[in-house]
Amino acid sequence: MDATTQTNDGPTSASAQAAQGRRFAGIDCGTNSIRLLISEVLPDGTLNELNRDNIIVRLGQGVDATGRFADEALERVDAALSTYADRMVEFGVEDVMMGATSATRDAANREEFFSLTRRHLSRIKDGLQAEVISGEREAELSFNGAVTDLGELGPQERVCVIDLGGGSTEFVVRTADGSVNQAYSANMGCVRLTERYLHGQPPASDEIEAARGYVRELLGDVREVVELGAVDRVVGVAGTMTTMSSITLGLTEYQPERNHMSVHRLEDFRATARDLLGRTTEQRMELGPMHPGRADVIGGGAVVVDEFTTLFLNQGLETITISEKDILDGILAEVVKRNS
């Protein structure tokens, strides 16, 4: 298992916790990784981030072909949640929400997954287990997290947040009246596309064209629901986007603080995607910001990025903003809200 951890404040003893704010956590279980965020509610109502973790578990391994979670994938999730439960206990977390997304919606043996989540999350609060999040709600949670640090949006500004995951990609637009009522979850993600189409490393031209055709078809479905043609600003979130951001910035290692709210020319971001698509897994690993658990599947994400950047360039847009905050921050906000 590959893990990354950011800790802003260490765990405290039970006696010390009484003098601090209430602590809550959010867990995002996607197709490729499972992530934990722990924050403390300060007296003024703002959140102080204490800990972020990311473990690559590849829960979606083979799901597209078999319709079931692989035994080894469930074992990886079990181990990751054991680590996360220990960490939440150490930090004094009193409530947590675990969102389960694309792969969980597809799996026939999903009850095995829910049983193991219940075993670990009940250590924090009796009866808790992972919650299935619909594609549309996933998109809204991603939007709320992504725009946290974007600054005040103009009343007529239309922002499109794109959350590119392992099994699906969510598109959500805040419309001119300020409401978030256009959202669509498309079944295209880095793991799904790689397993279905991109069998070579690097993939052959016919494999790439088949993947492009599939993505273009799904983008047509997106445009029937979400007004992409009226978008003024694009924000990209999740691991594929932030990894490409680091590479586009020319970083020698992954630096979330450099990625967050970075602005890239769409042409440069597309060039990064195309370069990654043409590399072998080993050549991708030569790029410092590349996570070992992402190198073999990022080609699928690169196809998605190539297609949507081309779409927006053809509409006259020039840049994309990358946010390190996403659905995980939106999930945490839900936990805080239900405890307020």
Tab-separated table of C-alpha atoms in Angstrom:
chain	number	residue	atom	x	y	z
A	1	MET	CA	0.000	0.000	0.000
A	2	ASP	CA	1.258	3.479	-0.847
A	3	ALA	CA	0.408	6.270	1.554
A	4	THR	CA	1.022	9.972	1.817
A	5	THR	CA	0.335	11.914	4.982
A	6	GLN	CA	0.166	15.608	5.804
A	7	THR	CA	-0.172	16.448	9.481
A	8	ASN	CA	-0.531	19.991	10.761
A	9	ASP	CA	-0.997	19.066	14.394
A	10	GLY	CA	-0.294	15.834	16.216
A	11	PRO	CA	-2.778	13.713	18.151
A	12	THR	CA	-3.438	14.771	21.705
A	13	SER	CA	-4.307	13.089	24.954
A	14	ALA	CA	-7.935	12.825	26.078
A	15	SER	CA	-7.358	15.443	28.792
A	16	ALA	CA	-5.940	17.936	26.316
A	17	GLN	CA	-8.780	17.428	23.826
A	18	ALA	CA	-11.270	19.003	26.211
A	19	ALA	CA	-9.529	22.357	25.749
A	20	GLN	CA	-9.718	22.125	21.971
A	21	GLY	CA	-12.471	22.352	19.405
A	22	ARG	CA	-14.570	19.407	18.297
A	23	ARG	CA	-12.866	17.174	15.778
A	24	PHE	CA	-14.481	15.553	12.749
A	25	ALA	CA	-13.321	13.531	9.777
A	26	GLY	CA	-14.248	12.800	6.194
A	27	ILE	CA	-13.215	9.777	4.144
A	28	ASP	CA	-13.432	9.588	0.379
A	29	CYS	CA	-13.253	6.065	-1.034
A	30	GLY	CA	-12.829	6.236	-4.762
A	31	THR	CA	-11.926	3.723	-7.434
A	32	ASN	CA	-8.175	4.197	-7.063
A	33	SER	CA	-7.505	5.667	-3.618
A	34	ILE	CA	-8.964	6.155	-0.170
A	35	ARG	CA	-8.354	9.466	1.579
A	36	LEU	CA	-8.830	10.804	5.096
A	37	LEU	CA	-9.234	14.408	6.278
A	38	ILE	CA	-9.377	15.364	9.954
A	39	SER	CA	-10.213	18.915	11.007
A	40	GLU	CA	-11.016	20.796	14.181
A	41	VAL	CA	-13.846	23.324	14.462
A	42	LEU	CA	-12.451	26.528	15.962
A	43	PRO	CA	-14.493	28.848	18.233
A	44	ASP	CA	-15.233	31.189	15.325
A	45	GLY	CA	-16.664	28.302	13.288
A	46	THR	CA	-13.745	27.987	10.873
A	47	LEU	CA	-11.948	24.708	10.288
A	48	ASN	CA	-8.359	23.983	11.233
A	49	GLU	CA	-7.017	21.137	9.130
A	50	LEU	CA	-5.105	18.643	11.252
A	51	ASN	CA	-4.362	15.701	8.989
A	52	ARG	CA	-4.668	14.475	5.399
A	53	ASP	CA	-3.883	10.967	4.219
A	54	ASN	CA	-3.984	9.258	0.851
A	55	ILE	CA	-3.561	5.503	0.346
A	56	ILE	CA	-3.751	3.893	-3.096
A	57	VAL	CA	-5.982	0.809	-2.717
A	58	ARG	CA	-7.206	0.273	-6.316
A	59	LEU	CA	-10.669	-0.735	-5.102
A	60	GLY	CA	-11.919	-0.667	-8.682
A	61	GLN	CA	-9.425	-3.314	-9.804
A	62	GLY	CA	-11.247	-5.498	-12.338
A	63	VAL	CA	-14.725	-4.248	-11.400
A	64	ASP	CA	-15.446	-3.043	-14.922
A	65	ALA	CA	-14.814	-6.558	-16.272
A	66	THR	CA	-16.100	-8.793	-13.439
A	67	GLY	CA	-18.731	-6.653	-11.721
A	68	ARG	CA	-17.202	-7.586	-8.347
A	69	PHE	CA	-14.580	-6.269	-5.955
A	70	ALA	CA	-11.426	-8.367	-6.072
A	71	ASP	CA	-10.562	-10.087	-2.776
A	72	GLU	CA	-7.130	-8.448	-2.726
A	73	ALA	CA	-8.713	-5.014	-3.303
A	74	LEU	CA	-10.991	-5.489	-0.285
A	75	GLU	CA	-7.960	-6.565	1.765
A	76	ARG	CA	-6.188	-3.343	0.824
A	77	VAL	CA	-9.229	-1.273	1.848
A	78	ASP	CA	-9.461	-3.217	5.114
A	79	ALA	CA	-5.838	-2.425	5.954
A	80	ALA	CA	-6.207	1.242	4.997
A	81	LEU	CA	-9.352	1.699	7.119
A	82	SER	CA	-7.630	0.036	10.070
A	83	THR	CA	-4.885	2.646	9.801
A	84	TYR	CA	-7.419	5.456	9.445
A	85	ALA	CA	-9.524	4.290	12.411
A	86	ASP	CA	-6.417	4.244	14.602
A	87	ARG	CA	-5.578	7.757	13.478
A	88	MET	CA	-9.081	9.094	14.120
A	89	VAL	CA	-9.078	7.600	17.619
A	90	GLU	CA	-5.705	9.219	18.319
A	91	PHE	CA	-6.996	12.604	17.175
A	92	GLY	CA	-10.203	12.334	19.198
A	93	VAL	CA	-12.580	12.396	16.213
A	94	GLU	CA	-16.226	12.198	17.329
A	95	ASP	CA	-17.969	11.723	13.981
A	96	VAL	CA	-16.958	10.748	10.452
A	97	MET	CA	-18.621	10.365	7.076
A	98	MET	CA	-17.206	7.950	4.512
A	99	GLY	CA	-18.373	8.499	0.990
A	100	ALA	CA	-18.245	5.545	-1.388
A	101	THR	CA	-18.471	6.413	-5.051
A	102	SER	CA	-18.164	4.952	-8.527
A	103	ALA	CA	-16.728	1.459	-7.966
A	104	THR	CA	-19.086	0.791	-5.050
A	105	ARG	CA	-22.119	1.596	-7.159
A	106	ASP	CA	-21.010	-1.044	-9.689
A	107	ALA	CA	-19.993	-4.006	-7.507
A	108	ALA	CA	-22.163	-7.100	-6.969
A	109	ASN	CA	-20.429	-7.993	-3.670
A	110	ARG	CA	-20.797	-4.498	-2.247
A	111	GLU	CA	-22.107	-5.869	1.091
A	112	GLU	CA	-18.658	-7.284	1.856
A	113	PHE	CA	-17.312	-3.781	1.429
A	114	PHE	CA	-19.963	-2.214	3.662
A	115	SER	CA	-19.402	-4.816	6.354
A	116	LEU	CA	-15.710	-4.049	6.654
A	117	THR	CA	-16.351	-0.285	6.680
A	118	ARG	CA	-18.881	-0.754	9.490
A	119	ARG	CA	-16.345	-2.724	11.523
A	120	HIS	CA	-13.801	0.098	11.396
A	121	LEU	CA	-16.038	3.182	11.493
A	122	SER	CA	-18.019	1.869	14.477
A	123	ARG	CA	-14.868	2.476	16.490
A	124	ILE	CA	-15.568	6.180	16.037
A	125	LYS	CA	-19.363	6.144	16.372
A	126	ASP	CA	-21.723	3.194	16.721
A	127	GLY	CA	-23.493	2.093	13.568
A	128	LEU	CA	-21.476	4.101	11.068
A	129	GLN	CA	-20.631	2.634	7.683
A	130	ALA	CA	-19.745	3.955	4.252
A	131	GLU	CA	-22.496	5.850	2.462
A	132	VAL	CA	-23.098	5.449	-1.262
A	133	ILE	CA	-22.960	8.850	-2.929
A	134	SER	CA	-24.858	9.306	-6.178
A	135	GLY	CA	-22.935	10.702	-9.110
A	136	GLU	CA	-24.847	13.965	-8.996
A	137	ARG	CA	-24.303	14.451	-5.249
A	138	GLU	CA	-20.657	13.519	-5.713
A	139	ALA	CA	-20.374	16.334	-8.240
A	140	GLU	CA	-21.968	18.854	-5.873
A	141	LEU	CA	-19.703	17.842	-2.971
A	142	SER	CA	-16.695	18.168	-5.269
A	143	PHE	CA	-17.816	21.633	-6.343
A	144	ASN	CA	-18.286	22.835	-2.775
A	145	GLY	CA	-14.826	21.623	-1.797
A	146	ALA	CA	-13.063	22.843	-4.935
A	147	VAL	CA	-14.230	26.467	-4.793
A	148	THR	CA	-13.480	26.956	-1.083
A	149	ASP	CA	-10.378	29.054	-1.827
A	150	LEU	CA	-11.351	30.355	-5.256
A	151	GLY	CA	-12.422	33.717	-3.896
A	152	GLU	CA	-15.719	35.474	-4.349
A	153	LEU	CA	-17.419	34.499	-7.574
A	154	GLY	CA	-19.150	37.100	-9.684
A	155	PRO	CA	-22.955	36.936	-9.843
A	156	GLN	CA	-22.840	36.092	-13.554
A	157	GLU	CA	-19.723	33.930	-13.469
A	158	ARG	CA	-20.234	30.315	-14.471
A	159	VAL	CA	-17.653	27.939	-12.968
A	160	CYS	CA	-17.307	24.313	-14.039
A	161	VAL	CA	-15.625	21.936	-11.583
A	162	ILE	CA	-14.317	18.696	-13.101
A	163	ASP	CA	-13.498	15.840	-10.719
A	164	LEU	CA	-11.571	13.184	-12.638
A	165	GLY	CA	-11.490	9.974	-10.608
A	166	GLY	CA	-10.625	6.345	-11.164
A	167	GLY	CA	-14.022	5.144	-12.358
A	168	SER	CA	-15.967	8.290	-13.209
A	169	THR	CA	-15.623	11.985	-13.943
A	170	GLU	CA	-18.033	14.488	-12.423
A	171	PHE	CA	-18.943	17.775	-14.093
A	172	VAL	CA	-20.803	20.443	-12.143
A	173	VAL	CA	-21.537	24.055	-13.015
A	174	ARG	CA	-22.597	26.893	-10.775
A	175	THR	CA	-25.128	28.764	-12.852
A	176	ALA	CA	-25.600	32.503	-13.187
A	177	ASP	CA	-28.126	32.719	-10.328
A	178	GLY	CA	-25.579	31.239	-7.897
A	179	SER	CA	-27.119	27.782	-7.572
A	180	VAL	CA	-25.383	24.486	-8.241
A	181	ASN	CA	-28.055	22.677	-10.235
A	182	GLN	CA	-26.220	21.286	-13.235
A	183	ALA	CA	-24.285	18.116	-12.482
A	184	TYR	CA	-23.449	14.934	-14.341
A	185	SER	CA	-21.357	11.872	-13.523
A	186	ALA	CA	-19.846	10.168	-16.572
A	187	ASN	CA	-18.505	6.615	-16.364
A	188	MET	CA	-15.017	7.520	-17.530
A	189	GLY	CA	-12.033	7.560	-15.204
A	190	CYS	CA	-8.353	6.691	-15.305
A	191	VAL	CA	-8.725	3.098	-14.056
A	192	ARG	CA	-11.867	2.296	-16.052
A	193	LEU	CA	-10.453	3.627	-19.333
A	194	THR	CA	-7.060	1.997	-18.844
A	195	GLU	CA	-8.507	-1.420	-18.049
A	196	ARG	CA	-11.035	-1.246	-20.867
A	197	TYR	CA	-8.947	0.260	-23.666
A	198	LEU	CA	-5.292	1.078	-22.914
A	199	HIS	CA	-3.649	-2.337	-22.624
A	200	GLY	CA	-0.201	-1.388	-23.921
A	201	GLN	CA	2.352	0.741	-22.093
A	202	PRO	CA	2.432	3.040	-23.926
A	203	PRO	CA	-0.934	2.268	-25.522
A	204	ALA	CA	-1.152	1.608	-29.252
A	205	SER	CA	-2.747	4.208	-31.508
A	206	ASP	CA	-5.870	2.105	-32.085
A	207	GLU	CA	-6.308	1.684	-28.313
A	208	ILE	CA	-6.048	5.444	-27.844
A	209	GLU	CA	-8.553	6.123	-30.614
A	210	ALA	CA	-11.037	3.675	-29.092
A	211	ALA	CA	-10.690	5.410	-25.715
A	212	ARG	CA	-11.097	8.831	-27.343
A	213	GLY	CA	-14.248	7.710	-29.101
A	214	TYR	CA	-15.735	6.497	-25.839
A	215	VAL	CA	-14.846	9.747	-24.029
A	216	ARG	CA	-16.254	11.903	-26.826
A	217	GLU	CA	-19.500	9.972	-26.725
A	218	LEU	CA	-19.806	10.478	-22.968
A	219	LEU	CA	-18.918	14.170	-23.257
A	220	GLY	CA	-21.898	14.421	-25.586
A	221	ASP	CA	-24.046	12.981	-22.804
A	222	VAL	CA	-22.551	15.488	-20.351
A	223	ARG	CA	-23.416	18.413	-22.620
A	224	GLU	CA	-27.066	17.378	-22.723
A	225	VAL	CA	-27.263	18.041	-18.972
A	226	VAL	CA	-24.489	20.538	-18.208
A	227	GLU	CA	-24.113	23.768	-20.183
A	228	LEU	CA	-20.388	23.448	-20.855
A	229	GLY	CA	-20.645	25.933	-23.696
A	230	ALA	CA	-21.527	28.764	-21.325
A	231	VAL	CA	-18.674	28.173	-18.854
A	232	ASP	CA	-16.414	31.103	-17.912
A	233	ARG	CA	-13.899	29.277	-15.686
A	234	VAL	CA	-12.770	25.653	-15.308
A	235	VAL	CA	-11.490	24.133	-12.054
A	236	GLY	CA	-9.881	20.680	-11.992
A	237	VAL	CA	-9.654	18.482	-8.891
A	238	ALA	CA	-8.459	15.028	-7.731
A	239	GLY	CA	-5.229	13.089	-8.143
A	240	THR	CA	-4.931	12.933	-11.920
A	241	MET	CA	-5.425	16.699	-12.193
A	242	THR	CA	-3.086	17.616	-9.342
A	243	THR	CA	-0.390	15.262	-10.627
A	244	MET	CA	-0.586	16.820	-14.088
A	245	SER	CA	-0.471	20.228	-12.442
A	246	SER	CA	2.803	19.397	-10.691
A	247	ILE	CA	4.288	18.101	-13.934
A	248	THR	CA	3.099	21.144	-15.894
A	249	LEU	CA	4.666	23.391	-13.255
A	250	GLY	CA	7.957	21.560	-13.751
A	251	LEU	CA	8.163	20.403	-10.117
A	252	THR	CA	10.629	17.678	-9.172
A	253	GLU	CA	8.328	16.372	-6.426
A	254	TYR	CA	4.649	16.551	-5.573
A	255	GLN	CA	3.930	19.827	-3.759
A	256	PRO	CA	0.241	20.346	-2.900
A	257	GLU	CA	0.828	23.914	-1.759
A	258	ARG	CA	2.181	24.779	-5.227
A	259	ASN	CA	-0.684	23.015	-6.989
A	260	HIS	CA	-3.483	24.575	-4.985
A	261	MET	CA	-5.090	27.417	-6.930
A	262	SER	CA	-2.412	27.232	-9.635
A	263	VAL	CA	-3.540	28.459	-13.051
A	264	HIS	CA	-2.389	26.744	-16.258
A	265	ARG	CA	-2.854	27.485	-19.914
A	266	LEU	CA	-5.191	24.844	-21.312
A	267	GLU	CA	-2.741	24.244	-24.145
A	268	ASP	CA	0.057	23.483	-21.658
A	269	PHE	CA	-2.164	21.203	-19.588
A	270	ARG	CA	-3.207	19.318	-22.720
A	271	ALA	CA	0.439	18.973	-23.772
A	272	THR	CA	1.211	17.353	-20.397
A	273	ALA	CA	-1.650	14.898	-20.872
A	274	ARG	CA	-0.479	13.940	-24.341
A	275	ASP	CA	3.091	13.486	-23.175
A	276	LEU	CA	1.997	11.166	-20.336
A	277	LEU	CA	-0.169	9.129	-22.697
A	278	GLY	CA	2.860	8.391	-24.881
A	279	ARG	CA	5.066	7.195	-22.005
A	280	THR	CA	5.575	3.779	-20.474
A	281	THR	CA	4.832	3.287	-16.768
A	282	GLU	CA	8.559	3.397	-16.047
A	283	GLN	CA	8.986	6.627	-18.006
A	284	ARG	CA	6.097	8.205	-16.096
A	285	MET	CA	7.794	7.263	-12.830
A	286	GLU	CA	10.831	9.251	-13.936
A	287	LEU	CA	8.686	12.344	-13.350
A	288	GLY	CA	9.170	13.281	-9.685
A	289	PRO	CA	5.543	14.160	-8.840
A	290	MET	CA	4.188	10.812	-10.119
A	291	HIS	CA	2.752	8.504	-7.433
A	292	PRO	CA	3.657	4.814	-7.938
A	293	GLY	CA	0.018	3.833	-7.592
A	294	ARG	CA	-1.022	6.204	-10.380
A	295	ALA	CA	1.666	5.710	-13.014
A	296	ASP	CA	0.091	2.701	-14.742
A	297	VAL	CA	-3.409	4.204	-15.054
A	298	ILE	CA	-2.871	7.932	-15.565
A	299	GLY	CA	-2.998	7.376	-19.336
A	300	GLY	CA	-6.752	6.860	-19.062
A	301	GLY	CA	-7.057	10.177	-17.249
A	302	ALA	CA	-4.851	11.797	-19.878
A	303	VAL	CA	-7.369	10.878	-22.589
A	304	VAL	CA	-10.157	12.565	-20.615
A	305	VAL	CA	-8.026	15.683	-20.037
A	306	ASP	CA	-7.026	15.838	-23.713
A	307	GLU	CA	-10.659	15.736	-24.825
A	308	PHE	CA	-12.142	18.263	-22.411
A	309	THR	CA	-9.269	20.741	-22.792
A	310	THR	CA	-9.745	20.591	-26.555
A	311	LEU	CA	-13.471	21.194	-26.098
A	312	PHE	CA	-12.892	24.281	-23.949
A	313	LEU	CA	-10.110	25.626	-26.177
A	314	ASN	CA	-12.488	25.426	-29.130
A	315	GLN	CA	-14.936	27.542	-27.104
A	316	GLY	CA	-12.318	30.249	-26.520
A	317	LEU	CA	-11.333	29.470	-22.916
A	318	GLU	CA	-7.641	29.749	-22.149
A	319	THR	CA	-6.896	28.507	-18.616
A	320	ILE	CA	-7.696	25.893	-15.990
A	321	THR	CA	-7.349	26.350	-12.219
A	322	ILE	CA	-6.289	23.367	-10.097
A	323	SER	CA	-7.596	22.891	-6.566
A	324	GLU	CA	-6.196	20.498	-3.961
A	325	LYS	CA	-9.562	20.699	-2.215
A	326	ASP	CA	-12.322	18.544	-3.607
A	327	ILE	CA	-15.024	16.057	-2.609
A	328	LEU	CA	-13.111	15.141	0.557
A	329	ASP	CA	-13.470	18.712	1.841
A	330	GLY	CA	-17.127	18.672	0.818
A	331	ILE	CA	-17.688	15.450	2.778
A	332	LEU	CA	-16.059	16.915	5.874
A	333	ALA	CA	-18.301	19.978	5.608
A	334	GLU	CA	-21.326	17.642	5.648
A	335	VAL	CA	-20.103	16.031	8.871
A	336	VAL	CA	-19.616	19.417	10.522
A	337	LYS	CA	-23.057	20.554	9.379
A	338	ARG	CA	-24.855	17.546	10.833
A	339	ASN	CA	-23.127	18.121	14.177
A	340	SER	CA	-23.787	21.867	14.392
